[in-house]
Amino acid sequence: MPSIRISKEATSGIYYLTFTVRNWYYIFDRHNRFEILAESLKYCLRNKGLKIYAYVFMINHIHMIASAPDMIGFVRDFKKFTSSEIQKNIIATEPNVLSLFDLGNGKYELWKRTNMPKMIETEEYLFQKINYIYENPVRRQYVKRPEDWIWSSANPDNDIAIEPILL
C-alpha cells in the first residue's frame, strides 16, 4: 500500500501526487475555484521552487507530477492556503456546502489527509502517470481529447508553467 505522505528522508524527488477533496464532493467546477488552485500553484512556482511536469484539475481532485526543494512544505502550504481560500469562497457563494467539510469542532477540512505520493523512479512510470493525468478528463467524458480540457497541462493554452521532461 502506498504511503499517505511524503517521506522526510526523500522530500526532494519528483513525485506523482493526488490531492482529493473530502467526501469526493464536486467543488471546483464553479465560483472560480479552479482559478484559486491555479493561482496558488503559480505562486508556488514563483516563490517555493516548485516545478510542475504535468497536472490536471478535476472537479474533486488534482493529479500532478512535481518537484520542489521542500516537497513536504509545498504540499502543506498549498493545501492550507487553498483550503482557506476555498472556504472563504464557499461562505460567500454556497454557505450550506461548508457543512460537508465540518469536523464537528468548529474546524473545517477541505482536503483528505492522504496525498498518495509516489516518487518517480523510472521513465516507464513517469510516462504511465503522465498518460493517466492527461486521459483523466477523457475517461470522465468531460472532453473528447486531453488537450481540450482547460485545466490540464495537456492543453497547449494552459497558463501554468510546465517544466520540460529531461531524462
mmCIF file of N, CA and C in Angstrom, residues 9-132:
data_model
loop_
_atom_site.group_PDB
_atom_site.id
_atom_site.type_symbol
_atom_site.label_atom_id
_atom_site.label_comp_id
_atom_site.label_asym_id
_atom_site.label_seq_id
_atom_site.Cartn_x
_atom_site.Cartn_y
_atom_site.Cartn_z
ATOM 1 N N GLU A 9 12.752 11.632 4.531
ATOM 2 C CA GLU A 9 14.075 11.299 4.019
ATOM 3 C C GLU A 9 14.185 11.510 2.515
ATOM 4 N N ALA A 10 13.063 11.632 1.820
ATOM 5 C CA ALA A 10 13.088 11.737 0.353
ATOM 6 C C ALA A 10 12.174 12.873 -0.112
ATOM 7 N N THR A 11 12.383 14.049 0.431
ATOM 8 C CA THR A 11 11.479 15.159 0.143
ATOM 9 C C THR A 11 11.776 15.875 -1.164
ATOM 10 N N SER A 12 12.953 15.685 -1.750
ATOM 11 C CA SER A 12 13.319 16.493 -2.912
ATOM 12 C C SER A 12 13.236 15.762 -4.252
ATOM 13 N N GLY A 13 12.581 14.632 -4.321
ATOM 14 C CA GLY A 13 12.454 13.917 -5.586
ATOM 15 C C GLY A 13 11.330 14.458 -6.445
ATOM 16 N N ILE A 14 11.107 13.808 -7.565
ATOM 17 C CA ILE A 14 9.961 14.110 -8.422
ATOM 18 C C ILE A 14 8.852 13.146 -8.010
ATOM 19 N N TYR A 15 7.677 13.707 -7.722
ATOM 20 C CA TYR A 15 6.579 12.921 -7.188
ATOM 21 C C TYR A 15 5.336 12.998 -8.060
ATOM 22 N N TYR A 16 4.608 11.894 -8.077
ATOM 23 C CA TYR A 16 3.244 11.858 -8.561
ATOM 24 C C TYR A 16 2.377 12.026 -7.318
ATOM 25 N N LEU A 17 1.511 13.061 -7.318
ATOM 26 C CA LEU A 17 0.681 13.375 -6.161
ATOM 27 C C LEU A 17 -0.787 13.445 -6.556
ATOM 28 N N THR A 18 -1.632 13.122 -5.619
ATOM 29 C CA THR A 18 -3.075 13.292 -5.787
ATOM 30 C C THR A 18 -3.608 13.996 -4.555
ATOM 31 N N PHE A 19 -4.280 15.117 -4.770
ATOM 32 C CA PHE A 19 -4.960 15.843 -3.699
ATOM 33 C C PHE A 19 -6.451 15.650 -3.935
ATOM 34 N N THR A 20 -7.150 15.112 -2.940
ATOM 35 C CA THR A 20 -8.559 14.765 -3.086
ATOM 36 C C THR A 20 -9.399 15.523 -2.059
ATOM 37 N N VAL A 21 -10.536 16.019 -2.518
ATOM 38 C CA VAL A 21 -11.478 16.702 -1.646
ATOM 39 C C VAL A 21 -12.150 15.664 -0.738
ATOM 40 N N ARG A 22 -12.318 16.026 0.531
ATOM 41 C CA ARG A 22 -13.023 15.136 1.459
ATOM 42 C C ARG A 22 -14.396 14.802 0.903
ATOM 43 N N ASN A 23 -14.799 13.588 1.112
ATOM 44 C CA ASN A 23 -16.096 13.068 0.656
ATOM 45 C C ASN A 23 -16.221 13.060 -0.875
ATOM 46 N N TRP A 24 -15.139 13.270 -1.562
ATOM 47 C CA TRP A 24 -15.122 13.310 -3.036
ATOM 48 C C TRP A 24 -16.169 14.298 -3.578
ATOM 49 N N TYR A 25 -16.474 15.326 -2.806
ATOM 50 C CA TYR A 25 -17.504 16.281 -3.204
ATOM 51 C C TYR A 25 -17.039 17.099 -4.409
ATOM 52 N N TYR A 26 -17.927 17.289 -5.375
ATOM 53 C CA TYR A 26 -17.619 18.091 -6.564
ATOM 54 C C TYR A 26 -17.651 19.561 -6.170
ATOM 55 N N ILE A 27 -16.485 20.186 -6.081
ATOM 56 C CA ILE A 27 -16.424 21.538 -5.533
ATOM 57 C C ILE A 27 -15.738 22.556 -6.444
ATOM 58 N N PHE A 28 -14.837 22.112 -7.310
ATOM 59 C CA PHE A 28 -14.005 23.055 -8.058
ATOM 60 C C PHE A 28 -14.644 23.615 -9.316
ATOM 61 N N ASP A 29 -15.723 23.018 -9.773
ATOM 62 C CA ASP A 29 -16.268 23.342 -11.090
ATOM 63 C C ASP A 29 -17.135 24.603 -11.118
ATOM 64 N N ARG A 30 -17.112 25.389 -10.072
ATOM 65 C CA ARG A 30 -17.940 26.595 -10.054
ATOM 66 C C ARG A 30 -17.307 27.665 -9.160
ATOM 67 N N HIS A 31 -17.789 28.877 -9.324
ATOM 68 C CA HIS A 31 -17.403 30.023 -8.488
ATOM 69 C C HIS A 31 -15.897 30.286 -8.492
ATOM 70 N N ASN A 32 -15.270 30.116 -9.641
ATOM 71 C CA ASN A 32 -13.847 30.448 -9.835
ATOM 72 C C ASN A 32 -12.888 29.646 -8.954
ATOM 73 N N ARG A 33 -13.272 28.464 -8.565
ATOM 74 C CA ARG A 33 -12.410 27.671 -7.682
ATOM 75 C C ARG A 33 -11.227 27.054 -8.424
ATOM 76 N N PHE A 34 -11.393 26.738 -9.694
ATOM 77 C CA PHE A 34 -10.230 26.281 -10.471
ATOM 78 C C PHE A 34 -9.166 27.384 -10.481
ATOM 79 N N GLU A 35 -9.604 28.630 -10.589
ATOM 80 C CA GLU A 35 -8.674 29.758 -10.615
ATOM 81 C C GLU A 35 -7.915 29.884 -9.290
ATOM 82 N N ILE A 36 -8.591 29.605 -8.182
ATOM 83 C CA ILE A 36 -7.911 29.636 -6.882
ATOM 84 C C ILE A 36 -6.775 28.622 -6.867
ATOM 85 N N LEU A 37 -7.041 27.421 -7.368
ATOM 86 C CA LEU A 37 -5.998 26.386 -7.428
ATOM 87 C C LEU A 37 -4.850 26.825 -8.332
ATOM 88 N N ALA A 38 -5.192 27.344 -9.505
ATOM 89 C CA ALA A 38 -4.171 27.754 -10.477
ATOM 90 C C ALA A 38 -3.297 28.874 -9.923
ATOM 91 N N GLU A 39 -3.915 29.873 -9.323
ATOM 92 C CA GLU A 39 -3.139 30.995 -8.785
ATOM 93 C C GLU A 39 -2.219 30.542 -7.655
ATOM 94 N N SER A 40 -2.674 29.611 -6.842
ATOM 95 C CA SER A 40 -1.836 29.088 -5.777
ATOM 96 C C SER A 40 -0.623 28.344 -6.337
ATOM 97 N N LEU A 41 -0.847 27.533 -7.369
ATOM 98 C CA LEU A 41 0.288 26.832 -7.982
ATOM 99 C C LEU A 41 1.267 27.819 -8.618
ATOM 100 N N LYS A 42 0.750 28.852 -9.272
ATOM 101 C CA LYS A 42 1.634 29.859 -9.878
ATOM 102 C C LYS A 42 2.474 30.567 -8.811
ATOM 103 N N TYR A 43 1.863 30.849 -7.679
ATOM 104 C CA TYR A 43 2.610 31.445 -6.570
ATOM 105 C C TYR A 43 3.743 30.510 -6.137
ATOM 106 N N CYS A 44 3.431 29.228 -5.983
ATOM 107 C CA CYS A 44 4.441 28.247 -5.562
ATOM 108 C C CYS A 44 5.545 28.099 -6.598
ATOM 109 N N LEU A 45 5.204 28.218 -7.868
ATOM 110 C CA LEU A 45 6.227 28.175 -8.916
ATOM 111 C C LEU A 45 7.192 29.353 -8.774
ATOM 112 N N ARG A 46 6.652 30.520 -8.487
ATOM 113 C CA ARG A 46 7.478 31.734 -8.368
ATOM 114 C C ARG A 46 8.260 31.796 -7.065
ATOM 115 N N ASN A 47 7.693 31.282 -5.979
ATOM 116 C CA ASN A 47 8.247 31.565 -4.659
ATOM 117 C C ASN A 47 8.714 30.372 -3.841
ATOM 118 N N LYS A 48 8.403 29.165 -4.254
ATOM 119 C CA LYS A 48 8.748 27.998 -3.436
ATOM 120 C C LYS A 48 9.610 26.977 -4.175
ATOM 121 N N GLY A 49 10.074 27.339 -5.368
ATOM 122 C CA GLY A 49 10.920 26.415 -6.119
ATOM 123 C C GLY A 49 10.168 25.236 -6.712
ATOM 124 N N LEU A 50 8.837 25.317 -6.751
ATOM 125 C CA LEU A 50 8.038 24.233 -7.316
ATOM 126 C C LEU A 50 8.291 24.116 -8.814
ATOM 127 N N LYS A 51 8.389 22.895 -9.282
ATOM 128 C CA LYS A 51 8.449 22.591 -10.716
ATOM 129 C C LYS A 51 7.344 21.595 -10.998
ATOM 130 N N ILE A 52 6.527 21.905 -11.991
ATOM 131 C CA ILE A 52 5.422 21.021 -12.370
ATOM 132 C C ILE A 52 5.738 20.437 -13.738
ATOM 133 N N TYR A 53 5.612 19.128 -13.847
ATOM 134 C CA TYR A 53 5.889 18.432 -15.096
ATOM 135 C C TYR A 53 4.598 18.038 -15.807
ATOM 136 N N ALA A 54 3.543 17.831 -15.062
ATOM 137 C CA ALA A 54 2.221 17.519 -15.615
ATOM 138 C C ALA A 54 1.202 17.727 -14.502
ATOM 139 N N TYR A 55 -0.005 18.149 -14.881
ATOM 140 C CA TYR A 55 -1.069 18.299 -13.888
ATOM 141 C C TYR A 55 -2.422 18.215 -14.569
ATOM 142 N N VAL A 56 -3.432 17.945 -13.766
ATOM 143 C CA VAL A 56 -4.821 18.062 -14.196
ATOM 144 C C VAL A 56 -5.653 18.405 -12.969
ATOM 145 N N PHE A 57 -6.551 19.372 -13.140
ATOM 146 C CA PHE A 57 -7.545 19.682 -12.118
ATOM 147 C C PHE A 57 -8.832 19.000 -12.545
ATOM 148 N N MET A 58 -9.352 18.172 -11.687
ATOM 149 C CA MET A 58 -10.654 17.569 -11.898
ATOM 150 C C MET A 58 -11.631 18.275 -10.957
ATOM 151 N N ILE A 59 -12.895 17.886 -10.945
ATOM 152 C CA ILE A 59 -13.859 18.644 -10.153
ATOM 153 C C ILE A 59 -13.810 18.330 -8.660
ATOM 154 N N ASN A 60 -13.063 17.279 -8.283
ATOM 155 C CA ASN A 60 -12.932 16.982 -6.860
ATOM 156 C C ASN A 60 -11.545 16.464 -6.470
ATOM 157 N N HIS A 61 -10.603 16.569 -7.372
ATOM 158 C CA HIS A 61 -9.239 16.173 -7.050
ATOM 159 C C HIS A 61 -8.264 16.765 -8.058
ATOM 160 N N ILE A 62 -6.988 16.679 -7.713
ATOM 161 C CA ILE A 62 -5.902 17.159 -8.569
ATOM 162 C C ILE A 62 -4.869 16.043 -8.655
ATOM 163 N N HIS A 63 -4.341 15.839 -9.854
ATOM 164 C CA HIS A 63 -3.169 14.974 -10.023
ATOM 165 C C HIS A 63 -2.045 15.854 -10.525
ATOM 166 N N MET A 64 -0.838 15.577 -10.075
ATOM 167 C CA MET A 64 0.305 16.303 -10.620
ATOM 168 C C MET A 64 1.582 15.504 -10.458
ATOM 169 N N ILE A 65 2.499 15.806 -11.334
ATOM 170 C CA ILE A 65 3.869 15.333 -11.211
ATOM 171 C C ILE A 65 4.686 16.589 -10.977
ATOM 172 N N ALA A 66 5.393 16.617 -9.851
ATOM 173 C CA ALA A 66 6.071 17.848 -9.463
ATOM 174 C C ALA A 66 7.287 17.548 -8.594
ATOM 175 N N SER A 67 8.127 18.565 -8.467
ATOM 176 C CA SER A 67 9.248 18.504 -7.542
ATOM 177 C C SER A 67 9.401 19.873 -6.890
ATOM 178 N N ALA A 68 10.040 19.888 -5.755
ATOM 179 C CA ALA A 68 10.332 21.128 -5.036
ATOM 180 C C ALA A 68 11.472 20.845 -4.075
ATOM 181 N N PRO A 69 12.242 21.862 -3.736
ATOM 182 C CA PRO A 69 13.314 21.635 -2.756
ATOM 183 C C PRO A 69 12.777 21.100 -1.433
ATOM 184 N N ASP A 70 11.562 21.502 -1.087
ATOM 185 C CA ASP A 70 10.899 21.008 0.122
ATOM 186 C C ASP A 70 9.476 20.610 -0.261
ATOM 187 N N MET A 71 9.344 19.408 -0.779
ATOM 188 C CA MET A 71 8.027 18.952 -1.249
ATOM 189 C C MET A 71 7.028 18.859 -0.102
ATOM 190 N N ILE A 72 7.470 18.455 1.072
ATOM 191 C CA ILE A 72 6.571 18.391 2.223
ATOM 192 C C ILE A 72 6.023 19.784 2.524
ATOM 193 N N GLY A 73 6.891 20.781 2.506
ATOM 194 C CA GLY A 73 6.472 22.155 2.745
ATOM 195 C C GLY A 73 5.510 22.651 1.681
ATOM 196 N N PHE A 74 5.782 22.321 0.418
ATOM 197 C CA PHE A 74 4.872 22.724 -0.657
ATOM 198 C C PHE A 74 3.485 22.130 -0.429
ATOM 199 N N VAL A 75 3.417 20.824 -0.183
ATOM 200 C CA VAL A 75 2.118 20.154 -0.002
ATOM 201 C C VAL A 75 1.366 20.779 1.173
ATOM 202 N N ARG A 76 2.052 20.952 2.277
ATOM 203 C CA ARG A 76 1.425 21.544 3.462
ATOM 204 C C ARG A 76 0.881 22.948 3.150
ATOM 205 N N ASP A 77 1.728 23.800 2.577
ATOM 206 C CA ASP A 77 1.335 25.184 2.321
ATOM 207 C C ASP A 77 0.258 25.287 1.250
ATOM 208 N N PHE A 78 0.359 24.491 0.198
ATOM 209 C CA PHE A 78 -0.647 24.514 -0.868
ATOM 210 C C PHE A 78 -2.011 24.099 -0.324
ATOM 211 N N LYS A 79 -2.039 23.009 0.423
ATOM 212 C CA LYS A 79 -3.319 22.534 0.959
ATOM 213 C C LYS A 79 -3.893 23.524 1.978
ATOM 214 N N LYS A 80 -3.047 24.089 2.813
ATOM 215 C CA LYS A 80 -3.517 25.041 3.823
ATOM 216 C C LYS A 80 -4.081 26.298 3.156
ATOM 217 N N PHE A 81 -3.331 26.862 2.210
ATOM 218 C CA PHE A 81 -3.773 28.092 1.563
ATOM 219 C C PHE A 81 -5.043 27.873 0.740
ATOM 220 N N THR A 82 -5.048 26.839 -0.096
ATOM 221 C CA THR A 82 -6.228 26.614 -0.939
ATOM 222 C C THR A 82 -7.449 26.266 -0.100
ATOM 223 N N SER A 83 -7.246 25.543 0.982
ATOM 224 C CA SER A 83 -8.363 25.230 1.864
ATOM 225 C C SER A 83 -8.972 26.506 2.434
ATOM 226 N N SER A 84 -8.136 27.410 2.890
ATOM 227 C CA SER A 84 -8.608 28.678 3.445
ATOM 228 C C SER A 84 -9.325 29.521 2.397
ATOM 229 N N GLU A 85 -8.733 29.637 1.212
ATOM 230 C CA GLU A 85 -9.331 30.459 0.158
ATOM 231 C C GLU A 85 -10.644 29.860 -0.356
ATOM 232 N N ILE A 86 -10.685 28.556 -0.498
ATOM 233 C CA ILE A 86 -11.915 27.919 -0.982
ATOM 234 C C ILE A 86 -12.995 27.979 0.099
ATOM 235 N N GLN A 87 -12.588 27.883 1.360
ATOM 236 C CA GLN A 87 -13.575 28.038 2.441
ATOM 237 C C GLN A 87 -14.206 29.432 2.377
ATOM 238 N N LYS A 88 -13.408 30.472 2.184
ATOM 239 C CA LYS A 88 -13.947 31.834 2.048
ATOM 240 C C LYS A 88 -14.891 31.912 0.849
ATOM 241 N N ASN A 89 -14.488 31.274 -0.245
ATOM 242 C CA ASN A 89 -15.306 31.269 -1.457
ATOM 243 C C ASN A 89 -16.646 30.560 -1.198
ATOM 244 N N ILE A 90 -16.608 29.456 -0.511
ATOM 245 C CA ILE A 90 -17.842 28.712 -0.208
ATOM 246 C C ILE A 90 -18.760 29.549 0.685
ATOM 247 N N ILE A 91 -18.200 30.172 1.696
ATOM 248 C CA ILE A 91 -19.007 31.013 2.585
ATOM 249 C C ILE A 91 -19.702 32.112 1.787
ATOM 250 N N ALA A 92 -18.998 32.686 0.812
ATOM 251 C CA ALA A 92 -19.554 33.783 0.013
ATOM 252 C C ALA A 92 -20.554 33.308 -1.037
ATOM 253 N N THR A 93 -20.450 32.070 -1.486
ATOM 254 C CA THR A 93 -21.260 31.628 -2.635
ATOM 255 C C THR A 93 -22.240 30.496 -2.330
ATOM 256 N N GLU A 94 -21.873 29.578 -1.457
ATOM 257 C CA GLU A 94 -22.700 28.405 -1.142
ATOM 258 C C GLU A 94 -22.536 28.036 0.326
ATOM 259 N N PRO A 95 -22.955 28.890 1.247
ATOM 260 C CA PRO A 95 -22.655 28.651 2.660
ATOM 261 C C PRO A 95 -23.124 27.303 3.194
ATOM 262 N N ASN A 96 -24.186 26.739 2.656
ATOM 263 C CA ASN A 96 -24.673 25.436 3.137
ATOM 264 C C ASN A 96 -23.718 24.298 2.817
ATOM 265 N N VAL A 97 -22.890 24.479 1.795
ATOM 266 C CA VAL A 97 -21.935 23.433 1.398
ATOM 267 C C VAL A 97 -20.833 23.274 2.443
ATOM 268 N N LEU A 98 -20.548 24.329 3.179
ATOM 269 C CA LEU A 98 -19.461 24.280 4.157
ATOM 270 C C LEU A 98 -19.643 23.155 5.172
ATOM 271 N N SER A 99 -20.871 22.826 5.491
ATOM 272 C CA SER A 99 -21.122 21.770 6.478
ATOM 273 C C SER A 99 -20.567 20.415 6.049
ATOM 274 N N LEU A 100 -20.364 20.212 4.765
ATOM 275 C CA LEU A 100 -19.791 18.950 4.279
ATOM 276 C C LEU A 100 -18.350 18.749 4.743
ATOM 277 N N PHE A 101 -17.696 19.840 5.117
ATOM 278 C CA PHE A 101 -16.287 19.787 5.495
ATOM 279 C C PHE A 101 -16.080 20.054 6.984
ATOM 280 N N ASP A 102 -17.174 20.092 7.735
ATOM 281 C CA ASP A 102 -17.147 20.376 9.167
ATOM 282 C C ASP A 102 -16.615 19.158 9.918
ATOM 283 N N LEU A 103 -15.603 19.378 10.718
ATOM 284 C CA LEU A 103 -15.033 18.300 11.531
ATOM 285 C C LEU A 103 -15.756 18.157 12.867
ATOM 286 N N GLY A 104 -16.727 19.046 13.110
ATOM 287 C CA GLY A 104 -17.511 18.952 14.330
ATOM 288 C C GLY A 104 -16.906 19.669 15.516
ATOM 289 N N ASN A 105 -15.781 20.312 15.335
ATOM 290 C CA ASN A 105 -15.116 21.009 16.435
ATOM 291 C C ASN A 105 -14.878 22.483 16.092
ATOM 292 N N GLY A 106 -15.688 22.996 15.181
ATOM 293 C CA GLY A 106 -15.512 24.381 14.752
ATOM 294 C C GLY A 106 -14.460 24.543 13.675
ATOM 295 N N LYS A 107 -13.864 23.437 13.239
ATOM 296 C CA LYS A 107 -12.846 23.471 12.189
ATOM 297 C C LYS A 107 -13.382 22.770 10.956
ATOM 298 N N TYR A 108 -12.811 23.156 9.830
ATOM 299 C CA TYR A 108 -13.223 22.590 8.551
ATOM 300 C C TYR A 108 -12.001 22.021 7.854
ATOM 301 N N GLU A 109 -12.222 20.956 7.102
ATOM 302 C CA GLU A 109 -11.127 20.317 6.374
ATOM 303 C C GLU A 109 -11.598 20.029 4.955
ATOM 304 N N LEU A 110 -11.014 20.725 4.001
ATOM 305 C CA LEU A 110 -11.371 20.552 2.592
ATOM 306 C C LEU A 110 -10.724 19.293 2.015
ATOM 307 N N TRP A 111 -9.438 19.137 2.252
ATOM 308 C CA TRP A 111 -8.671 18.060 1.623
ATOM 309 C C TRP A 111 -8.621 16.821 2.493
ATOM 310 N N LYS A 112 -8.646 15.658 1.834
ATOM 311 C CA LYS A 112 -8.314 14.419 2.544
ATOM 312 C C LYS A 112 -6.861 14.535 2.991
ATOM 313 N N ARG A 113 -6.530 13.849 4.044
ATOM 314 C CA ARG A 113 -5.168 13.940 4.576
ATOM 315 C C ARG A 113 -4.157 13.169 3.729
ATOM 316 N N THR A 114 -4.628 12.265 2.936
ATOM 317 C CA THR A 114 -3.728 11.473 2.100
ATOM 318 C C THR A 114 -3.366 12.233 0.828
ATOM 319 N N ASN A 115 -2.146 12.049 0.376
ATOM 320 C CA ASN A 115 -1.686 12.625 -0.888
ATOM 321 C C ASN A 115 -1.282 11.532 -1.870
ATOM 322 N N MET A 116 -1.172 10.331 -1.352
ATOM 323 C CA MET A 116 -0.755 9.173 -2.134
ATOM 324 C C MET A 116 0.492 9.474 -2.969
ATOM 325 N N PRO A 117 1.551 9.993 -2.351
ATOM 326 C CA PRO A 117 2.750 10.332 -3.117
ATOM 327 C C PRO A 117 3.482 9.089 -3.593
ATOM 328 N N LYS A 118 3.970 9.178 -4.785
ATOM 329 C CA LYS A 118 4.785 8.085 -5.322
ATOM 330 C C LYS A 118 5.954 8.734 -6.050
ATOM 331 N N MET A 119 7.152 8.426 -5.596
ATOM 332 C CA MET A 119 8.325 9.002 -6.239
ATOM 333 C C MET A 119 8.475 8.411 -7.638
ATOM 334 N N ILE A 120 8.782 9.270 -8.584
ATOM 335 C CA ILE A 120 9.013 8.833 -9.963
ATOM 336 C C ILE A 120 10.443 8.316 -10.035
ATOM 337 N N GLU A 121 10.581 7.026 -10.287
ATOM 338 C CA GLU A 121 11.914 6.426 -10.291
ATOM 339 C C GLU A 121 12.310 5.832 -11.640
ATOM 340 N N THR A 122 11.329 5.655 -12.528
ATOM 341 C CA THR A 122 11.667 5.114 -13.834
ATOM 342 C C THR A 122 10.961 5.919 -14.925
ATOM 343 N N GLU A 123 11.545 5.898 -16.098
ATOM 344 C CA GLU A 123 10.953 6.563 -17.250
ATOM 345 C C GLU A 123 9.586 5.958 -17.576
ATOM 346 N N GLU A 124 9.492 4.642 -17.476
ATOM 347 C CA GLU A 124 8.223 3.958 -17.756
ATOM 348 C C GLU A 124 7.108 4.446 -16.823
ATOM 349 N N TYR A 125 7.420 4.550 -15.531
ATOM 350 C CA TYR A 125 6.420 5.001 -14.565
ATOM 351 C C TYR A 125 6.044 6.468 -14.824
ATOM 352 N N LEU A 126 7.023 7.287 -15.145
ATOM 353 C CA LEU A 126 6.770 8.690 -15.451
ATOM 354 C C LEU A 126 5.766 8.817 -16.595
ATOM 355 N N PHE A 127 5.996 8.142 -17.688
ATOM 356 C CA PHE A 127 5.108 8.266 -18.841
ATOM 357 C C PHE A 127 3.750 7.604 -18.599
ATOM 358 N N GLN A 128 3.722 6.562 -17.788
ATOM 359 C CA GLN A 128 2.443 5.958 -17.405
ATOM 360 C C GLN A 128 1.596 6.988 -16.648
ATOM 361 N N LYS A 129 2.204 7.708 -15.709
ATOM 362 C CA LYS A 129 1.474 8.687 -14.908
ATOM 363 C C LYS A 129 1.099 9.921 -15.726
ATOM 364 N N ILE A 130 1.959 10.365 -16.619
ATOM 365 C CA ILE A 130 1.600 11.493 -17.494
ATOM 366 C C ILE A 130 0.389 11.121 -18.329
ATOM 367 N N ASN A 131 0.400 9.936 -18.904
ATOM 368 C CA ASN A 131 -0.742 9.474 -19.697
ATOM 369 C C ASN A 131 -2.004 9.408 -18.834
ATOM 370 N N TYR A 132 -1.882 8.893 -17.620
ATOM 371 C CA TYR A 132 -3.033 8.806 -16.716
ATOM 372 C C TYR A 132 -3.587 10.202 -16.430
#
